[in-house]
PDB file of C-alpha atoms in Angstrom:
ATOM      1  CA  MET A 726      10.821 -16.067  -0.305  1.00 86.00           C
ATOM      2  CA  THR A 727       8.137 -13.328  -0.406  1.00 90.00           C
ATOM      3  CA  THR A 728       4.519 -14.009  -0.375  1.00 95.00           C
ATOM      4  CA  ILE A 729       2.034 -11.155  -1.342  1.00 96.00           C
ATOM      5  CA  ILE A 730      -1.546 -11.186  -0.187  1.00 97.00           C
ATOM      6  CA  GLN A 731      -4.186  -8.582  -1.473  1.00 97.00           C
ATOM      7  CA  SER A 732      -7.019  -7.338   0.675  1.00 97.00           C
ATOM      8  CA  VAL A 733     -10.393  -7.004  -0.917  1.00 97.00           C
ATOM      9  CA  ARG A 734     -10.040  -3.134  -0.480  1.00 96.00           C
ATOM     10  CA  PHE A 735      -6.650  -3.139  -2.252  1.00 98.00           C
ATOM     11  CA  LYS A 736      -7.979  -5.262  -5.055  1.00 98.00           C
ATOM     12  CA  LYS A 737     -10.847  -2.887  -5.764  1.00 97.00           C
ATOM     13  CA  ALA A 738      -8.534   0.203  -5.731  1.00 96.00           C
ATOM     14  CA  TYR A 739      -6.088  -1.543  -7.974  1.00 98.00           C
ATOM     15  CA  LYS A 740      -8.741  -2.645 -10.472  1.00 97.00           C
ATOM     16  CA  LYS A 741      -9.978   0.961 -10.861  1.00 97.00           C
ATOM     17  CA  LEU A 742      -6.564   2.185 -11.995  1.00 97.00           C
ATOM     18  CA  HIS A 743      -6.092   3.387 -15.517  1.00 97.00           C
ATOM     19  CA  SER A 744      -3.489   1.825 -17.707  1.00 97.00           C
ATOM     20  CA  ASN A 745      -1.236   4.881 -17.488  1.00 97.00           C
ATOM     21  CA  GLN A 746      -1.166   4.550 -13.682  1.00 97.00           C
ATOM     22  CA  LEU A 747      -0.302   0.921 -13.518  1.00 97.00           C
ATOM     23  CA  PRO A 748       3.485   1.162 -14.205  1.00 97.00           C
ATOM     24  CA  GLU A 749       4.062   3.612 -11.273  1.00 97.00           C
ATOM     25  CA  VAL A 750       2.002   1.556  -8.928  1.00 98.00           C
ATOM     26  CA  ASN A 751       3.684  -1.696  -9.950  1.00 97.00           C
ATOM     27  CA  LYS A 752       7.107   0.026  -9.404  1.00 98.00           C
ATOM     28  CA  ALA A 753       6.017   0.977  -5.879  1.00 98.00           C
ATOM     29  CA  ILE A 754       4.892  -2.558  -5.152  1.00 97.00           C
ATOM     30  CA  ASN A 755       8.263  -3.841  -6.336  1.00 97.00           C
ATOM     31  CA  ASP A 756      10.117  -1.347  -4.213  1.00 98.00           C
ATOM     32  CA  ILE A 757       8.225  -2.628  -1.133  1.00 97.00           C
ATOM     33  CA  ILE A 758       8.955  -6.245  -2.157  1.00 96.00           C
ATOM     34  CA  GLU A 759      12.752  -5.480  -2.416  1.00 96.00           C
ATOM     35  CA  ASN A 760      12.669  -3.540   0.940  1.00 96.00           C
ATOM     36  CA  PRO A 761       9.635  -4.202   3.150  1.00 95.00           C
ATOM     37  CA  ASP A 762      10.827  -1.637   5.743  1.00 94.00           C
ATOM     38  CA  ILE A 763      10.618   1.099   3.069  1.00 96.00           C
ATOM     39  CA  GLY A 764       7.285   2.449   4.262  1.00 97.00           C
ATOM     40  CA  VAL A 765       6.654   4.524   7.379  1.00 97.00           C
ATOM     41  CA  GLN A 766       5.417   2.576  10.431  1.00 97.00           C
ATOM     42  CA  LYS A 767       2.347   4.326  11.800  1.00 95.00           C
ATOM     43  CA  THR A 768       1.645   4.787  15.570  1.00 93.00           C
ATOM     44  CA  VAL A 769      -1.134   4.311  18.098  1.00 91.00           C
ATOM     45  CA  ASN A 770      -4.239   2.707  16.663  1.00 92.00           C
ATOM     46  CA  LEU A 771      -2.610   2.025  13.205  1.00 94.00           C
ATOM     47  CA  SER A 772       0.701   0.698  14.620  1.00 95.00           C
ATOM     48  CA  TRP A 773       0.127  -2.501  12.672  1.00 95.00           C
ATOM     49  CA  LEU A 774       0.290  -0.533   9.350  1.00 97.00           C
ATOM     50  CA  ARG A 775       3.164   0.689   7.144  1.00 97.00           C
ATOM     51  CA  VAL A 776       2.449   3.329   4.507  1.00 98.00           C
ATOM     52  CA  TYR A 777       4.526   3.923   1.456  1.00 98.00           C
ATOM     53  CA  LYS A 778       4.103   7.347  -0.279  1.00 98.00           C
ATOM     54  CA  PHE A 779       4.784   7.846  -3.954  1.00 98.00           C
ATOM     55  CA  LYS A 780       3.527   9.869  -6.934  1.00 97.00           C
ATOM     56  CA  VAL A 781       1.222   8.758  -9.698  1.00 96.00           C
ATOM     57  CA  LEU A 782       0.800  11.213 -12.467  1.00 95.00           C
ATOM     58  CA  LYS A 783       1.997  14.023 -10.070  1.00 95.00           C
ATOM     59  CA  GLN A 784      -0.573  13.115  -7.371  1.00 95.00           C
ATOM     60  CA  LEU A 785       0.490  11.752  -3.945  1.00 97.00           C
ATOM     61  CA  THR A 786      -0.620   8.161  -3.526  1.00 97.00           C
ATOM     62  CA  LEU A 787      -0.460   6.061  -0.415  1.00 98.00           C
ATOM     63  CA  LEU A 788      -0.091   2.267  -0.274  1.00 98.00           C
ATOM     64  CA  GLY A 789      -0.815   0.709   3.136  1.00 98.00           C
ATOM     65  CA  TYR A 790       0.583  -2.718   3.924  1.00 98.00           C
ATOM     66  CA  THR A 791       1.684  -5.060   6.652  1.00 97.00           C
ATOM     67  CA  VAL A 792       4.818  -7.164   6.979  1.00 97.00           C
ATOM     68  CA  HIS A 793       5.106 -10.452   8.728  1.00 95.00           C
ATOM     69  CA  LYS A 794       8.519 -12.098   8.954  1.00 91.00           C
ATOM     70  CA  ASN A 795       8.802 -15.713  10.195  1.00 87.00           C
ATOM     71  CA  GLY A 796      11.432 -17.214   7.950  1.00 87.00           C
ATOM     72  CA  ASP A 797       9.600 -16.108   4.840  1.00 92.00           C
ATOM     73  CA  VAL A 798       8.310 -12.478   4.369  1.00 95.00           C
ATOM     74  CA  ILE A 799       4.493 -12.196   3.932  1.00 96.00           C
ATOM     75  CA  LEU A 800       3.324  -8.844   2.606  1.00 97.00           C
ATOM     76  CA  THR A 801      -0.350  -7.912   2.884  1.00 97.00           C
ATOM     77  CA  MET A 802      -1.410  -5.061   0.665  1.00 98.00           C
ATOM     78  CA  ILE A 803      -4.254  -3.426   2.654  1.00 97.00           C
ATOM     79  CA  ASP A 804      -5.210  -0.192   0.625  1.00 97.00           C
ATOM     80  CA  LEU A 805      -4.196   2.079  -2.160  1.00 97.00           C
ATOM     81  CA  GLY A 806      -5.360   5.751  -2.692  1.00 96.00           C
ATOM     82  CA  SER A 807      -5.022   9.349  -2.245  1.00 94.00           C
ATOM     83  CA  HIS A 808      -4.351  10.946   1.140  1.00 91.00           C
ATOM     84  CA  GLU A 809      -7.880  12.156   1.537  1.00 90.00           C
ATOM     85  CA  ASN A 810      -9.578   9.949   4.076  1.00 91.00           C
ATOM     86  CA  PHE A 811      -7.038   7.222   3.609  1.00 94.00           C
ATOM     87  CA  TYR A 812      -6.290   6.801   7.349  1.00 93.00           C
ATOM     88  CA  ARG A 813      -9.970   7.287   8.399  1.00 91.00           C
ATOM     89  CA  ASP A 814     -11.111   4.526   6.100  1.00 91.00           C
ATOM     90  CA  ILE A 815      -8.284   2.161   7.160  1.00 90.00           C
ATOM     91  CA  SER A 816      -9.016   2.557  10.900  1.00 85.00           C
ATOM     92  CA  ARG A 817     -12.520   1.331  10.499  1.00 80.00           C
TER      93      ARG A 817
END
């Protein structure tokens, strides 16, 4: 069973999306649910984070999340946005 938790930062970013962007973001979320290891594991001070890159209306979008596996899979959606300042904002 997979449990999904949304951070406040992720909720705010998701809420700001336009209706034509939602299908592509929802598809990316479903891709992560099907295969939690699909994102790239970051290193050094962001080693706790996985990032999945995908396109929304031809713009590169990053979805940061964590995975906890103890019997059940717990996905925590951390942030969603463009590459600009994405890693800087998360590391704060």
